mmCIF file of C-alpha atoms in Angstrom:
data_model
loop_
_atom_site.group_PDB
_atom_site.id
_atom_site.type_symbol
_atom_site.label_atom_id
_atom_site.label_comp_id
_atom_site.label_asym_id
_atom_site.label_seq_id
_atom_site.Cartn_x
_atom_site.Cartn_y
_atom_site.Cartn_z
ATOM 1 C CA UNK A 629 16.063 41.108 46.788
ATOM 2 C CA UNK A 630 12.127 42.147 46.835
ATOM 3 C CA UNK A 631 10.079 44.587 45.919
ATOM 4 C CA UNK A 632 7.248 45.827 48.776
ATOM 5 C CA UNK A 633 4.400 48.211 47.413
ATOM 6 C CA UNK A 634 1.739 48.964 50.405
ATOM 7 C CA UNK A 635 -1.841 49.391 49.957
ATOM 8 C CA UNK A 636 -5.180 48.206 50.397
ATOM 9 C CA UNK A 637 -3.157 45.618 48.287
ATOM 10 C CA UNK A 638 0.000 44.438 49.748
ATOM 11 C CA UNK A 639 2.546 42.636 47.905
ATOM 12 C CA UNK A 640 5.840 41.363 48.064
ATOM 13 C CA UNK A 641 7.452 40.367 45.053
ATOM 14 C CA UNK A 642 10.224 37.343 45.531
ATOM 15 C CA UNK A 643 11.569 36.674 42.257
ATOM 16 C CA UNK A 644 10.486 36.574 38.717
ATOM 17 C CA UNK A 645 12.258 34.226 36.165
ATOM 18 C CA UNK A 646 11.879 32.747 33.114
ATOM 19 C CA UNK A 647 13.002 28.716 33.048
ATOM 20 C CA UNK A 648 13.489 26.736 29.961
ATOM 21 C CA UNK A 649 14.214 22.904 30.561
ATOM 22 C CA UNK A 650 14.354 19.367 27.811
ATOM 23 C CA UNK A 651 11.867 17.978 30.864
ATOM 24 C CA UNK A 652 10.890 18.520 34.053
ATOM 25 C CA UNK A 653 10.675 16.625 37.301
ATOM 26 C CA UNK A 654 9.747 18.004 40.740
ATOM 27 C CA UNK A 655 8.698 15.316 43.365
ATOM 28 C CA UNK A 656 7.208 17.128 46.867
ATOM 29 C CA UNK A 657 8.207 20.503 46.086
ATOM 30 C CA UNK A 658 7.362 22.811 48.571
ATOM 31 C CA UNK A 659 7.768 26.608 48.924
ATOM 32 C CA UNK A 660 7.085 29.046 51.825
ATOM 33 C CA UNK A 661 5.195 31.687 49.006
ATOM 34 C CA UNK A 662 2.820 31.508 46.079
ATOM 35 C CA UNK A 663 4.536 30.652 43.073
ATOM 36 C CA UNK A 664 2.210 31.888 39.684
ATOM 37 C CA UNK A 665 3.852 29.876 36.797
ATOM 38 C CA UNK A 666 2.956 30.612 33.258
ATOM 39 C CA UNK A 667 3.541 28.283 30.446
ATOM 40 C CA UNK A 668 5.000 29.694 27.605
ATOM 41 C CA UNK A 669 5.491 26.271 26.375
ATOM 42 C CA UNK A 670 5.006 22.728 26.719
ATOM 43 C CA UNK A 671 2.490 20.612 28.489
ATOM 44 C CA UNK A 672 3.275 19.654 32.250
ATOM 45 C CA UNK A 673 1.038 17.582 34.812
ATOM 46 C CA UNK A 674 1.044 18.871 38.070
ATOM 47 C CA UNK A 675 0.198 16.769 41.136
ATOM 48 C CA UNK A 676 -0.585 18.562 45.173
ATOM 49 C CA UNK A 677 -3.603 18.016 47.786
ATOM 50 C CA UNK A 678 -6.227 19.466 45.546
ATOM 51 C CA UNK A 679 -5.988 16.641 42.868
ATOM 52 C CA UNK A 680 -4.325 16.001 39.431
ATOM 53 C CA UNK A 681 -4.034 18.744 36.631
ATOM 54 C CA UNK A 682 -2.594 19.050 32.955
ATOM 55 C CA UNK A 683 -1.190 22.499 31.879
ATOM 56 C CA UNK A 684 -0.874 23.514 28.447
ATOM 57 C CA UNK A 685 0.734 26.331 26.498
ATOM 58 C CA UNK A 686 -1.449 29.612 27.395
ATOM 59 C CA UNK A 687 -1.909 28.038 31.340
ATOM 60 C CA UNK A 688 -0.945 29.810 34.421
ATOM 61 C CA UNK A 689 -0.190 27.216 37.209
ATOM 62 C CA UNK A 690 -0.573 28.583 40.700
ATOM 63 C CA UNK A 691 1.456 26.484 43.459
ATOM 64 C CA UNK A 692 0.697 27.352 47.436
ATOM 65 C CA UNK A 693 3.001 27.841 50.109
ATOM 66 C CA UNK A 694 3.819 24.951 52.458
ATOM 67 C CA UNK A 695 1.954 22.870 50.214
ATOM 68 C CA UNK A 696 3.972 19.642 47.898
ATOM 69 C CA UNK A 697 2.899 19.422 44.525
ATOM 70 C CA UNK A 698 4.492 17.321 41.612
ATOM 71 C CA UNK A 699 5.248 18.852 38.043
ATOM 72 C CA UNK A 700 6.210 16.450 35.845
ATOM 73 C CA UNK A 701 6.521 16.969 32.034
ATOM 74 C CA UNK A 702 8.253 14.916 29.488
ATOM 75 C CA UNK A 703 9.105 17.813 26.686
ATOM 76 C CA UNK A 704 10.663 20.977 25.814
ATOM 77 C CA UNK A 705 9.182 23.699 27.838
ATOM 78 C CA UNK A 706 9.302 27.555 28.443
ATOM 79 C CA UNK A 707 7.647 28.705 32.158
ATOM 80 C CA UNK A 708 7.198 32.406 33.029
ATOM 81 C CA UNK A 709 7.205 32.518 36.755
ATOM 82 C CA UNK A 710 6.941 34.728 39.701
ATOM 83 C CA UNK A 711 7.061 34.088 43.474
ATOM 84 C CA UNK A 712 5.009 35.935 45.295
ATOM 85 C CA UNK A 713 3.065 37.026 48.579
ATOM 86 C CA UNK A 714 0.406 38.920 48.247
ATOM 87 C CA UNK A 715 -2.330 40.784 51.437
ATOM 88 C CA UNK A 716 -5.481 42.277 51.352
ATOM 89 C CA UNK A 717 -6.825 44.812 53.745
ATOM 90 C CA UNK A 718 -6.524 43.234 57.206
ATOM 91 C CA UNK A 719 -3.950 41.199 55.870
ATOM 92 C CA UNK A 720 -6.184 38.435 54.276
ATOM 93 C CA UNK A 721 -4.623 36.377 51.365
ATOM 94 C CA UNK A 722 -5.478 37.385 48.436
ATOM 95 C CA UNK A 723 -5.964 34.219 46.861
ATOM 96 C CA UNK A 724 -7.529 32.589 49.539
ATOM 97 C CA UNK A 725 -9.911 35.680 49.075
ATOM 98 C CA UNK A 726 -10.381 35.076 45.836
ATOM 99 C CA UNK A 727 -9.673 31.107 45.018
ATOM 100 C CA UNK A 728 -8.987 30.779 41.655
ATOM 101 C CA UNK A 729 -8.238 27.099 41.244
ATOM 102 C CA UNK A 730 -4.881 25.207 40.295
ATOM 103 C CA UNK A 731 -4.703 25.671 36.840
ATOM 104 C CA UNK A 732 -6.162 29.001 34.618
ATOM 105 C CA UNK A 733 -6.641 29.452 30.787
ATOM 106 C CA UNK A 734 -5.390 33.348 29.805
ATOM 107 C CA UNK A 735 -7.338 34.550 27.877
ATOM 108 C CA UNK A 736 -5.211 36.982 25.810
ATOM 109 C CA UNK A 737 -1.292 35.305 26.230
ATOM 110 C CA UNK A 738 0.410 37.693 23.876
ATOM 111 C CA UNK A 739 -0.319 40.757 26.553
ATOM 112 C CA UNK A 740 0.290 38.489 29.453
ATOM 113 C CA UNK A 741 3.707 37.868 27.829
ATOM 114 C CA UNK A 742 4.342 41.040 27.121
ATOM 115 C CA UNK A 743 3.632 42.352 30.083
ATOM 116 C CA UNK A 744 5.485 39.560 31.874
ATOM 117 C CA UNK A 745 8.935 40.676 29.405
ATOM 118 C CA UNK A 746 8.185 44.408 30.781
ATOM 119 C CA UNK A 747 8.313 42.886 34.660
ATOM 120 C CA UNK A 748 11.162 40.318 33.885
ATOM 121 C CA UNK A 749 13.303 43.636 32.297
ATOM 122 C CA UNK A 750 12.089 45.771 34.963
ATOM 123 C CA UNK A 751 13.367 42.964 37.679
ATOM 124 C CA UNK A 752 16.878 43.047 36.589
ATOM 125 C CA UNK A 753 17.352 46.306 36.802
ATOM 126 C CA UNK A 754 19.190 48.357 39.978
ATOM 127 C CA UNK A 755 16.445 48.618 42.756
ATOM 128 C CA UNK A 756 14.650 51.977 43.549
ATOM 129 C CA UNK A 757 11.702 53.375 44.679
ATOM 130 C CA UNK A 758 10.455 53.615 40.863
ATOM 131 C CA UNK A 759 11.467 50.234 40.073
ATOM 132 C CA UNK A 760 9.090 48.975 43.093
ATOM 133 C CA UNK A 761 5.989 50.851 42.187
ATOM 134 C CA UNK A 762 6.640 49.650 38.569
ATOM 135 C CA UNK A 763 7.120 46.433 39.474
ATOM 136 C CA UNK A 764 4.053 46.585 42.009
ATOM 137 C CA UNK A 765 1.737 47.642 38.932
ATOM 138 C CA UNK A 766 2.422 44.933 36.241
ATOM 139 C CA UNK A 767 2.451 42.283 39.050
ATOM 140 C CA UNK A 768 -0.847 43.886 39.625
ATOM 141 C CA UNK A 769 -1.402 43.780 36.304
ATOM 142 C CA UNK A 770 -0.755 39.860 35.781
ATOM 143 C CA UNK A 771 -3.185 38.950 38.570
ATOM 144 C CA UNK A 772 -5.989 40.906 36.845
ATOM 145 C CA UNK A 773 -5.395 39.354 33.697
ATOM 146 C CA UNK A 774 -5.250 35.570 35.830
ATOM 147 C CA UNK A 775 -8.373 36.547 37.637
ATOM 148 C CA UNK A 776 -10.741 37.525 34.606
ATOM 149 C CA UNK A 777 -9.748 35.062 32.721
ATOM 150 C CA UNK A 778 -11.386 32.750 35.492
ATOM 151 C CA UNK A 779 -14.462 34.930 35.215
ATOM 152 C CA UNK A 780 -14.378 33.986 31.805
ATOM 153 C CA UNK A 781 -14.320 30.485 32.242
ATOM 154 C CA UNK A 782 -10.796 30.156 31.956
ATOM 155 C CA UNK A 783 -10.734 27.596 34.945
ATOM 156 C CA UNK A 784 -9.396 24.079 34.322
ATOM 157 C CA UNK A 785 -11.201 21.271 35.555
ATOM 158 C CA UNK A 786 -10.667 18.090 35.546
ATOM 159 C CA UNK A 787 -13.341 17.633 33.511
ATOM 160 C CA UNK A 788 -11.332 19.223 30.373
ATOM 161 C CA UNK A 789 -10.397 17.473 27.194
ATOM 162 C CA UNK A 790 -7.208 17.833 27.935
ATOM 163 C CA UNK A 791 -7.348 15.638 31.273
ATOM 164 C CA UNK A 792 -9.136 12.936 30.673
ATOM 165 C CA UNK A 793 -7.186 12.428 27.429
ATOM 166 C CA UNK A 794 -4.261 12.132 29.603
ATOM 167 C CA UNK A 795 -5.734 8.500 31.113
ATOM 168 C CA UNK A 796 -6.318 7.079 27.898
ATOM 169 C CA UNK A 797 -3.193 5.699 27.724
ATOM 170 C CA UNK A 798 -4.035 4.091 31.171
ATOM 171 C CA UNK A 799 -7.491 2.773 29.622
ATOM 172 C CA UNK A 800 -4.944 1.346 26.708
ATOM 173 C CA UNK A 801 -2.676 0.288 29.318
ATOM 174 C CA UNK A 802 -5.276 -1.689 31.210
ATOM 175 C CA UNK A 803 -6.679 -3.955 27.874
ATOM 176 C CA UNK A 804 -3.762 -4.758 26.049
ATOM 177 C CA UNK A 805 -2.872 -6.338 29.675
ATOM 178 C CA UNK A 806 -6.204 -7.398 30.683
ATOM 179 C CA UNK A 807 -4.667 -11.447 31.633
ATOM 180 C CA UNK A 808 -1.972 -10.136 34.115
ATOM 181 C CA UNK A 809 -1.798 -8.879 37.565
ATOM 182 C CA UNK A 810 -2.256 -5.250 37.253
ATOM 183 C CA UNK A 811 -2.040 -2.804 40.599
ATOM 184 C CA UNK A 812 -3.209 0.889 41.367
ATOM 185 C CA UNK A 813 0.827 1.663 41.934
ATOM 186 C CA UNK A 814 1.870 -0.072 39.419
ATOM 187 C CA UNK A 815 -0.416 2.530 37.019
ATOM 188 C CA UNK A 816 0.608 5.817 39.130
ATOM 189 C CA UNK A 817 3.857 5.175 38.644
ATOM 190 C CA UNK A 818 3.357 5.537 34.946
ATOM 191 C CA UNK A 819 2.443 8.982 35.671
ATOM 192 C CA UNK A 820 5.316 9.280 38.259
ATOM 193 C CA UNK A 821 1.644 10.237 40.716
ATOM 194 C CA UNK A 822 1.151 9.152 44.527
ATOM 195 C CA UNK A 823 -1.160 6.191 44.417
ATOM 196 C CA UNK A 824 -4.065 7.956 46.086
ATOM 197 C CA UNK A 825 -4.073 11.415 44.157
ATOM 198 C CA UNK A 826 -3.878 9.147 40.702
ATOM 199 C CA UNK A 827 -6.879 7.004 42.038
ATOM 200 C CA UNK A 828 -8.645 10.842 43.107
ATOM 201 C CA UNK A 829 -8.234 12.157 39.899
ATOM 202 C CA UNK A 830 -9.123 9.041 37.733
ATOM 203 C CA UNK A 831 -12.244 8.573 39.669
ATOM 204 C CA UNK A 832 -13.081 12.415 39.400
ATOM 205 C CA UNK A 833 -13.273 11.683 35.252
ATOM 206 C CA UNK A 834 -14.713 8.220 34.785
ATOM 207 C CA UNK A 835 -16.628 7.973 38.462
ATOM 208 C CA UNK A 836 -14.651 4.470 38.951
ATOM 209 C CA UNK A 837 -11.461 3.649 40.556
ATOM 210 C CA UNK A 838 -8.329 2.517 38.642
ATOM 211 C CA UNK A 839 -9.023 -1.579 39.587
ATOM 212 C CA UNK A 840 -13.052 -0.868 39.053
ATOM 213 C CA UNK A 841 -12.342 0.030 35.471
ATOM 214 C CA UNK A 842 -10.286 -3.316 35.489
ATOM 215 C CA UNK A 843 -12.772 -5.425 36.368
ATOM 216 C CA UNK A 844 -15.264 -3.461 34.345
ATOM 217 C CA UNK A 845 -13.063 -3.966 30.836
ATOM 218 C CA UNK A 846 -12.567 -7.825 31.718
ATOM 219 C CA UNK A 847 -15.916 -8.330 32.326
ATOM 220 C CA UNK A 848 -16.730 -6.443 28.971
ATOM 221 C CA UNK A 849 -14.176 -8.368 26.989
ATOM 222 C CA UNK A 850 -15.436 -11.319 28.497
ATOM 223 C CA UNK A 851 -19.161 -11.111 27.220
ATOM 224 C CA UNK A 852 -18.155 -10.171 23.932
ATOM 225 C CA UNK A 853 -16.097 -13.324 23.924
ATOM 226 C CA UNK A 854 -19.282 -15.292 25.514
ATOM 227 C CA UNK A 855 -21.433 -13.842 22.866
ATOM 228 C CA UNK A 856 -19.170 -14.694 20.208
ATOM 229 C CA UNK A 857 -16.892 -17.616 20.529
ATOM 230 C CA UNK A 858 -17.451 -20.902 21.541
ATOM 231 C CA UNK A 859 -14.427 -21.091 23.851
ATOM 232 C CA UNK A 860 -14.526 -22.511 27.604
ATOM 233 C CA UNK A 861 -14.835 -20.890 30.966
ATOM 234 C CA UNK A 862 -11.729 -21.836 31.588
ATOM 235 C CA UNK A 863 -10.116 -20.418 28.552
ATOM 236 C CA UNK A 864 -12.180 -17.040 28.888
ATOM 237 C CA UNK A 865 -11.501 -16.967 32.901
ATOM 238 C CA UNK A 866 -7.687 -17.122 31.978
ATOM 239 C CA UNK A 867 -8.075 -14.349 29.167
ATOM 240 C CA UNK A 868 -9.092 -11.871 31.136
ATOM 241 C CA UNK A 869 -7.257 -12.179 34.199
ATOM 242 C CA UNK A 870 -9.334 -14.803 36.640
ATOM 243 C CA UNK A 871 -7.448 -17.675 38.135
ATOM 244 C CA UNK A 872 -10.726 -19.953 38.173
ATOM 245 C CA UNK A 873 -13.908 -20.430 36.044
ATOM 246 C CA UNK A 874 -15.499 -20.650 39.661
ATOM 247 C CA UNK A 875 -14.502 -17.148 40.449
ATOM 248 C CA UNK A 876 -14.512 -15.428 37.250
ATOM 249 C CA UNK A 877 -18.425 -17.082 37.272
ATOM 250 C CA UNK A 878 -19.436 -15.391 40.426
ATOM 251 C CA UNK A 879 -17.603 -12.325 39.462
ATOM 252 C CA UNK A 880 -20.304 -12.223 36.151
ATOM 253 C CA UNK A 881 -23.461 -13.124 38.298
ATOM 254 C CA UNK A 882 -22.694 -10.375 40.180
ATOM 255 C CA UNK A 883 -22.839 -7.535 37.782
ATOM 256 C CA UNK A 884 -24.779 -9.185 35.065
ATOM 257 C CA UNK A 885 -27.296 -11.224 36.963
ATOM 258 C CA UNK A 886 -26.941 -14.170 35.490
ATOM 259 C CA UNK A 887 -23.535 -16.688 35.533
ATOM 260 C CA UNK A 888 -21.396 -16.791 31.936
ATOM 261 C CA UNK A 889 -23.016 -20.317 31.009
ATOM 262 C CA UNK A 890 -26.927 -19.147 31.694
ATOM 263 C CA UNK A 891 -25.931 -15.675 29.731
ATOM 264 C CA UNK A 892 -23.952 -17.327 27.054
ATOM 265 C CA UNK A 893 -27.563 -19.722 26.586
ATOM 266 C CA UNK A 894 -29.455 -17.455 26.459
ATOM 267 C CA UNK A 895 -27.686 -15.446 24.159
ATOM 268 C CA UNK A 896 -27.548 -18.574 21.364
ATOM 269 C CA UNK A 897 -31.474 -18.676 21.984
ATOM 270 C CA UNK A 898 -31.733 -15.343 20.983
ATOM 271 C CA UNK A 899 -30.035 -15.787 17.712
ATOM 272 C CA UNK A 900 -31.282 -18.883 16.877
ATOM 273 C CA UNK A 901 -34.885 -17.091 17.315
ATOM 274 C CA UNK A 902 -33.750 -14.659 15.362
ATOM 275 C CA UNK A 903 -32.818 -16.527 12.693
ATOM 276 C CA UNK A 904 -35.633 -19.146 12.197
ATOM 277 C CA UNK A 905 -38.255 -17.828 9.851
#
């Protein structure tokens, strides 16, 4: 069943559903049309080429044809969706046309809804001309609503709150477990991600790679402990995850400019110059 309305804007409407799930797991999904997906509920991450994104409650997802993408979520959720093609004069796409990124912020969700009920009600009824040209306009309708609430800033990035709080439990992950062997897949997978989008999209926030941010919260940990203990190399080395005093010494040099002994020194000279009257 679809609905064709012809103009200088051509679309052809594929289905339009409502889905409610306890979670939600898709792994390489791919479809041969546009899929826009509202969420009416929940918070998902969704995973394809362009990088990593969280939706919330109030976000329209839009998913490309003959491209994977993940969407994991962990919660009750509610997703308005519709499948879709959609052409533009000389048969351009419309949203190559007009990009309008992965993930969108509505700006006014109780009309979107409502006007989403109106299409859902309108889809499930016996198919006739009418039905198609009413169909045809709240579609229309929807995509307006999606594309000024980009012009309104409604864009995600992955720049948002909402993203980069999504890594802090990797940032927690990383120091409670800063003495073991920790690997790039070993963190995706806690995010059910492919290795290299998870190491994209982590670098895109904090402008370091998963194992950079390691070795940048050992080393951290590691002249606090210098500055404030009296423990060995050795010990210290251990604590955070070097097999050697040797290595975890030229590790230090490296980003500090001096070795853990000469800082650690120079550090008690300080103090002690500090404290004498």
């Amino acid at each position: 069943m679809s609905a064709n309305i012809h103009s200088q804007f051509a679309v052809t409407v594929l289905d339009v559903m409502k889905t409610q799930y306890k979670k939600r797991i898709l792994f390489d999904y791919v479809q041969s049309c546009y899929t826009v997906s509202y969420i009416q509920k929940g918070e998902v991450l969704t995973t394809s080429p362009e990088g990593e994104f969280v939706a919330s409650a109030g976000d329209v997802m839009i998913h490309r044809p003959n491209e994977p993408f993940n969407v994991i979520s962990k919660s009750d959720g509610v997703h308005y969706l519709f499948n879709i093609n959609a052409k533009v004069r000389d048969e351009e796409d419309f949203f190559k046309l007009i990009p309008l990124g992965k993930v969108i912020q509505i700006r006014d969700r109780k009309e979107y809804e409502r006007k989403f009920d109106e299409l859902r009600s309108l889809w499930l009824q016996e198919e006739d001309d009418f039905r198609n040209v009413q169909i045809g306009s709240l579609v229309f309708f929807l995509l307006y609503e999606i594309v000024e609430s980009t012009k309104l800033g409604g864009r995600r990035s992955l720049r948002d709150p909402a993203i980069t709080d999504r890594f802090n439990d990797v940032l927690q992950y990383m120091e409670d477990r800063l003495d073991q062997e920790i690997t790039r897949e070993e963190l995706a997978k806690r995010y059910h991600m492919n290795p290299v989008y998870f190491s994209r999209a982590f670098k895109e926030i904090y402008k370091l790679t998963p194992m950079q941010m390691l070795r940048k919260l050992r080393l951290q940990h590691a002249k606090q402990m210098l500055e404030s203990t009296d423990y060995t190399l050795e010990h210290i080395s251990h604590r955070f995850g070097y097999y050697d005093a040797s290595h975890f010494s030229k590790v230090f040099l490296s980003v500090y400019g001096k070795g853990p002994a000469a800082y650690r020194k120079s550090i008690k000279f300080t103090k002690t110059s500090i404290a004498s009257p």
